[in-house]
């Protein structure tokens, strides 16, 4: 592989699925057997806040606090960040903390994180590893009942989009891992990077809907393909 200077990696559900994390299924609109309208929209939250908080309490416990472990794909990306001498940015659509668990540092959770909460009154974001309740009080502004999961719900704008587009514009290598290519804006990142001149690689179990925007597509489980690709990059 040639010598790259700026790498941007995008990860999606596929990389965490191998660690046992179940994610939203676009085909039937269900997430953990719930309708996304009920558990992943502002309208659903306003209609029944504690029901929605309980949903996140449940998956926070299951996917962040119990025995879910990062796999070899997460570990390889942490190694790439550590050993690559150029700029490296990891963008994930996943809300679990498996990348952090593996040791990744420069990471954007564009759809938010299960282990963060924010106050809808003062907008302060907090680390959060306990249950959330409708009567929780913001530790910054002391407002009662203003805390919500720091998750980007359907209809809301993903986090740090300016930083992401700047990085895509400057990248010379873009790698998408385990992402379906259905969900925008992430589905458009490969095209952005390619148009700006990056070489683009897709690692997936089945090809995404963005095939034409990739120079190379490797159809294989992430736990196998990512370590091989990382070794090829850092060997340079
Ligand atoms: Zn507050």
Short mmCIF file of C-alpha atoms and ligand atoms in Angstrom, two decimals:
data_model
loop_
_atom_site.label_atom_id
_atom_site.label_comp_id
_atom_site.label_asym_id
_atom_site.label_seq_id
_atom_site.Cartn_x
_atom_site.Cartn_y
_atom_site.Cartn_z
CA UNK A 1 0.00 0.00 0.00
CA UNK A 2 1.17 3.52 -0.70
CA UNK A 3 2.06 5.92 2.06
CA UNK A 4 -1.05 7.69 3.23
CA UNK A 5 -1.03 10.87 5.29
CA UNK A 6 -4.63 11.33 6.38
CA UNK A 7 -6.90 8.41 7.11
CA UNK A 8 -10.60 8.64 7.93
CA UNK A 9 -12.40 5.49 9.06
CA UNK A 10 -16.19 5.18 9.30
CA UNK A 11 -17.65 2.29 11.29
CA UNK A 12 -21.22 1.07 11.51
CA UNK A 13 -23.33 -1.65 13.07
CA UNK A 14 -21.42 -4.49 11.41
CA UNK A 15 -18.30 -4.02 13.53
CA UNK A 16 -20.22 -4.19 16.82
CA UNK A 17 -22.55 -6.98 15.69
CA UNK A 18 -19.64 -9.39 15.98
CA UNK A 19 -19.37 -8.45 19.66
CA UNK A 20 -23.05 -9.25 20.17
CA UNK A 21 -24.54 -5.76 19.90
CA UNK A 22 -27.95 -5.82 18.21
CA UNK A 23 -28.70 -2.70 16.27
CA UNK A 24 -31.56 -1.02 14.55
CA UNK A 25 -32.87 -3.02 11.60
CA UNK A 26 -33.93 -0.80 8.74
CA UNK A 27 -35.95 -3.56 7.06
CA UNK A 28 -38.67 -3.75 9.69
CA UNK A 29 -38.10 -0.46 11.56
CA UNK A 30 -37.51 -2.31 14.83
CA UNK A 31 -34.79 -1.74 17.40
CA UNK A 32 -34.59 -4.30 20.20
CA UNK A 33 -38.19 -5.24 19.32
CA UNK A 34 -39.42 -1.67 19.68
CA UNK A 35 -40.65 0.63 16.94
CA UNK A 36 -38.06 3.35 16.27
CA UNK A 37 -40.82 5.97 16.36
CA UNK A 38 -41.41 5.04 19.99
CA UNK A 39 -37.82 4.86 21.25
CA UNK A 40 -35.65 6.91 18.89
CA UNK A 41 -37.52 10.11 18.11
CA UNK A 42 -38.12 13.29 20.08
CA UNK A 43 -41.87 12.77 19.60
CA UNK A 44 -41.67 9.31 21.18
CA UNK A 45 -39.68 10.72 24.09
CA UNK A 46 -42.11 13.58 24.71
CA UNK A 47 -45.05 11.19 24.61
CA UNK A 48 -43.61 8.76 27.14
CA UNK A 49 -40.26 9.92 28.57
CA UNK A 50 -39.71 7.24 31.20
CA UNK A 51 -40.51 4.47 28.72
CA UNK A 52 -37.80 5.84 26.41
CA UNK A 53 -35.32 6.34 29.27
CA UNK A 54 -35.95 2.75 30.34
CA UNK A 55 -35.18 1.57 26.82
CA UNK A 56 -31.77 3.29 26.97
CA UNK A 57 -31.22 2.17 30.57
CA UNK A 58 -31.68 -1.36 29.31
CA UNK A 59 -29.34 -1.17 26.32
CA UNK A 60 -26.76 0.89 28.25
CA UNK A 61 -26.63 -1.92 30.78
CA UNK A 62 -26.56 -4.63 28.12
CA UNK A 63 -24.11 -3.09 25.65
CA UNK A 64 -21.81 -0.96 27.78
CA UNK A 65 -21.78 -2.20 31.35
CA UNK A 66 -22.12 -5.95 31.03
CA UNK A 67 -19.82 -8.46 29.47
CA UNK A 68 -19.62 -7.13 25.90
CA UNK A 69 -16.06 -7.08 24.59
CA UNK A 70 -14.36 -5.26 21.75
CA UNK A 71 -13.33 -7.65 18.95
CA UNK A 72 -10.25 -7.89 16.76
CA UNK A 73 -11.63 -5.26 14.35
CA UNK A 74 -11.96 -2.65 17.13
CA UNK A 75 -8.51 -3.59 18.40
CA UNK A 76 -6.94 -3.29 14.95
CA UNK A 77 -8.33 0.23 14.52
CA UNK A 78 -6.86 1.26 17.88
CA UNK A 79 -3.53 -0.16 16.72
CA UNK A 80 -3.78 1.75 13.43
CA UNK A 81 -4.33 5.01 15.31
CA UNK A 82 -1.37 4.29 17.56
CA UNK A 83 1.09 3.19 14.88
CA UNK A 84 0.09 5.39 11.94
CA UNK A 85 2.26 8.50 11.78
CA UNK A 86 -0.21 10.72 9.89
CA UNK A 87 -3.60 12.14 10.86
CA UNK A 88 -6.22 9.63 11.88
CA UNK A 89 -9.91 10.15 12.59
CA UNK A 90 -12.38 7.45 13.53
CA UNK A 91 -16.04 8.27 12.91
CA UNK A 92 -18.53 5.79 14.28
CA UNK A 93 -22.28 5.54 13.92
CA UNK A 94 -22.31 3.17 16.88
CA UNK A 95 -23.45 4.30 20.31
CA UNK A 96 -21.65 1.59 22.27
CA UNK A 97 -18.16 2.17 23.75
CA UNK A 98 -16.33 -0.75 22.12
CA UNK A 99 -13.90 1.51 20.22
CA UNK A 100 -12.94 3.22 23.49
CA UNK A 101 -12.69 -0.16 25.18
CA UNK A 102 -10.20 -1.20 22.48
CA UNK A 103 -8.14 1.97 23.02
CA UNK A 104 -9.23 4.34 20.23
CA UNK A 105 -8.77 8.01 21.16
CA UNK A 106 -9.54 10.35 18.26
CA UNK A 107 -13.14 9.34 17.73
CA UNK A 108 -16.40 11.04 16.83
CA UNK A 109 -19.65 9.34 17.83
CA UNK A 110 -21.79 11.03 15.20
CA UNK A 111 -24.98 9.41 16.55
CA UNK A 112 -24.10 9.97 20.20
CA UNK A 113 -23.15 7.63 23.03
CA UNK A 114 -25.03 5.46 25.49
CA UNK A 115 -22.58 6.52 28.21
CA UNK A 116 -23.39 10.24 27.88
CA UNK A 117 -26.40 12.32 28.87
CA UNK A 118 -27.20 15.94 28.20
CA UNK A 119 -29.30 18.60 29.79
CA UNK A 120 -31.93 19.94 27.40
CA UNK A 121 -31.96 23.19 29.38
CA UNK A 122 -28.27 24.21 29.54
CA UNK A 123 -27.01 21.68 26.91
CA UNK A 124 -24.19 20.47 29.17
CA UNK A 125 -23.07 16.91 28.33
CA UNK A 126 -22.20 14.51 31.15
CA UNK A 127 -20.62 11.08 31.41
CA UNK A 128 -23.46 8.77 32.45
CA UNK A 129 -23.19 5.13 33.48
CA UNK A 130 -26.22 4.91 35.74
CA UNK A 131 -29.94 4.64 35.07
CA UNK A 132 -31.78 7.76 33.88
CA UNK A 133 -35.09 8.87 35.34
CA UNK A 134 -37.51 11.65 34.46
CA UNK A 135 -36.86 13.35 37.80
CA UNK A 136 -33.05 13.51 37.37
CA UNK A 137 -31.55 16.91 38.17
CA UNK A 138 -28.90 18.55 35.99
CA UNK A 139 -25.71 18.89 38.03
CA UNK A 140 -24.81 22.05 36.12
CA UNK A 141 -27.98 24.19 36.05
CA UNK A 142 -29.98 22.25 38.68
CA UNK A 143 -33.03 21.95 36.38
CA UNK A 144 -35.18 18.97 37.27
CA UNK A 145 -36.36 16.61 34.53
CA UNK A 146 -34.12 18.06 31.83
CA UNK A 147 -31.73 15.14 31.29
CA UNK A 148 -31.94 12.94 28.19
CA UNK A 149 -29.64 10.38 26.55
CA UNK A 150 -27.00 12.08 24.39
CA UNK A 151 -28.17 10.06 21.41
CA UNK A 152 -29.04 11.48 18.00
CA UNK A 153 -32.62 10.47 17.35
CA UNK A 154 -34.25 10.17 13.94
CA UNK A 155 -34.92 13.64 12.61
CA UNK A 156 -32.05 15.19 14.62
CA UNK A 157 -28.75 16.39 13.18
CA UNK A 158 -25.72 14.15 13.82
CA UNK A 159 -22.87 15.54 15.92
CA UNK A 160 -19.70 17.27 14.68
CA UNK A 161 -20.61 17.31 11.00
CA UNK A 162 -18.29 20.26 10.23
CA UNK A 163 -15.28 18.41 11.64
CA UNK A 164 -16.30 15.29 9.73
CA UNK A 165 -16.64 17.02 6.36
CA UNK A 166 -13.33 18.86 6.85
CA UNK A 167 -11.61 15.52 7.53
CA UNK A 168 -13.27 13.83 4.53
CA UNK A 169 -12.15 16.69 2.30
CA UNK A 170 -8.53 16.29 3.39
CA UNK A 171 -8.36 12.49 3.62
CA UNK A 172 -6.24 10.48 1.20
CA UNK A 173 -7.60 7.16 2.46
CA UNK A 174 -11.22 6.54 3.46
CA UNK A 175 -12.27 3.19 4.92
CA UNK A 176 -15.90 2.24 5.62
CA UNK A 177 -16.44 -0.79 7.86
CA UNK A 178 -19.69 -2.62 8.51
CA UNK A 179 -21.97 0.17 7.41
CA UNK A 180 -25.01 -0.42 5.21
CA UNK A 181 -24.85 2.76 3.17
CA UNK A 182 -28.57 3.32 3.80
CA UNK A 183 -28.43 5.93 6.53
CA UNK A 184 -27.56 9.48 5.53
CA UNK A 185 -25.52 11.56 6.03
CA UNK A 186 -22.97 8.78 6.73
CA UNK A 187 -23.98 7.03 3.50
CA UNK A 188 -22.65 10.03 1.58
CA UNK A 189 -19.19 10.10 3.20
CA UNK A 190 -17.57 7.73 0.69
CA UNK A 191 -18.67 9.92 -2.20
CA UNK A 192 -17.42 13.06 -0.43
CA UNK A 193 -14.02 11.53 0.26
CA UNK A 194 -13.68 10.09 -3.23
CA UNK A 195 -14.60 13.36 -4.90
CA UNK A 196 -11.97 15.08 -2.78
CA UNK A 197 -9.39 12.60 -4.07
CA UNK A 198 -9.20 9.90 -1.42
CA UNK A 199 -8.70 6.22 -2.18
CA UNK A 200 -11.73 4.48 -0.69
CA UNK A 201 -12.13 0.97 0.67
CA UNK A 202 -15.26 -0.79 1.88
CA UNK A 203 -15.06 -3.70 4.33
CA UNK A 204 -18.41 -5.38 4.73
CA UNK A 205 -20.13 -8.73 4.97
CA UNK A 206 -22.36 -7.83 2.04
CA UNK A 207 -21.73 -4.93 -0.32
CA UNK A 208 -23.37 -1.67 0.69
CA UNK A 209 -25.53 0.52 -1.51
CA UNK A 210 -22.54 2.79 -2.12
CA UNK A 211 -20.44 0.34 -4.16
CA UNK A 212 -19.73 2.78 -6.98
CA UNK A 213 -18.03 5.14 -4.52
CA UNK A 214 -15.38 2.63 -3.47
CA UNK A 215 -12.14 1.82 -5.26
CA UNK A 216 -11.89 -1.50 -3.46
CA UNK A 217 -14.50 -3.68 -1.74
CA UNK A 218 -13.60 -6.56 0.57
CA UNK A 219 -16.53 -8.81 1.50
CA UNK A 220 -15.53 -10.49 4.74
CA UNK A 221 -16.28 -10.28 8.45
CA UNK A 222 -14.71 -7.17 10.00
CA UNK A 223 -12.95 -9.24 12.66
CA UNK A 224 -10.94 -10.84 9.84
CA UNK A 225 -10.65 -8.09 7.21
CA UNK A 226 -9.81 -5.13 9.45
CA UNK A 227 -6.70 -6.63 11.13
CA UNK A 228 -5.37 -7.66 7.68
CA UNK A 229 -5.92 -4.21 6.21
CA UNK A 230 -4.39 -2.47 9.23
CA UNK A 231 -1.30 -4.67 9.03
CA UNK A 232 -0.92 -3.78 5.35
CA UNK A 233 -1.16 -0.05 6.13
CA UNK A 234 1.21 0.04 9.11
CA UNK A 235 3.75 -2.24 7.38
CA UNK A 236 4.68 0.74 5.20
ZN1 LIG B 1 -28.55 21.82 32.82
#
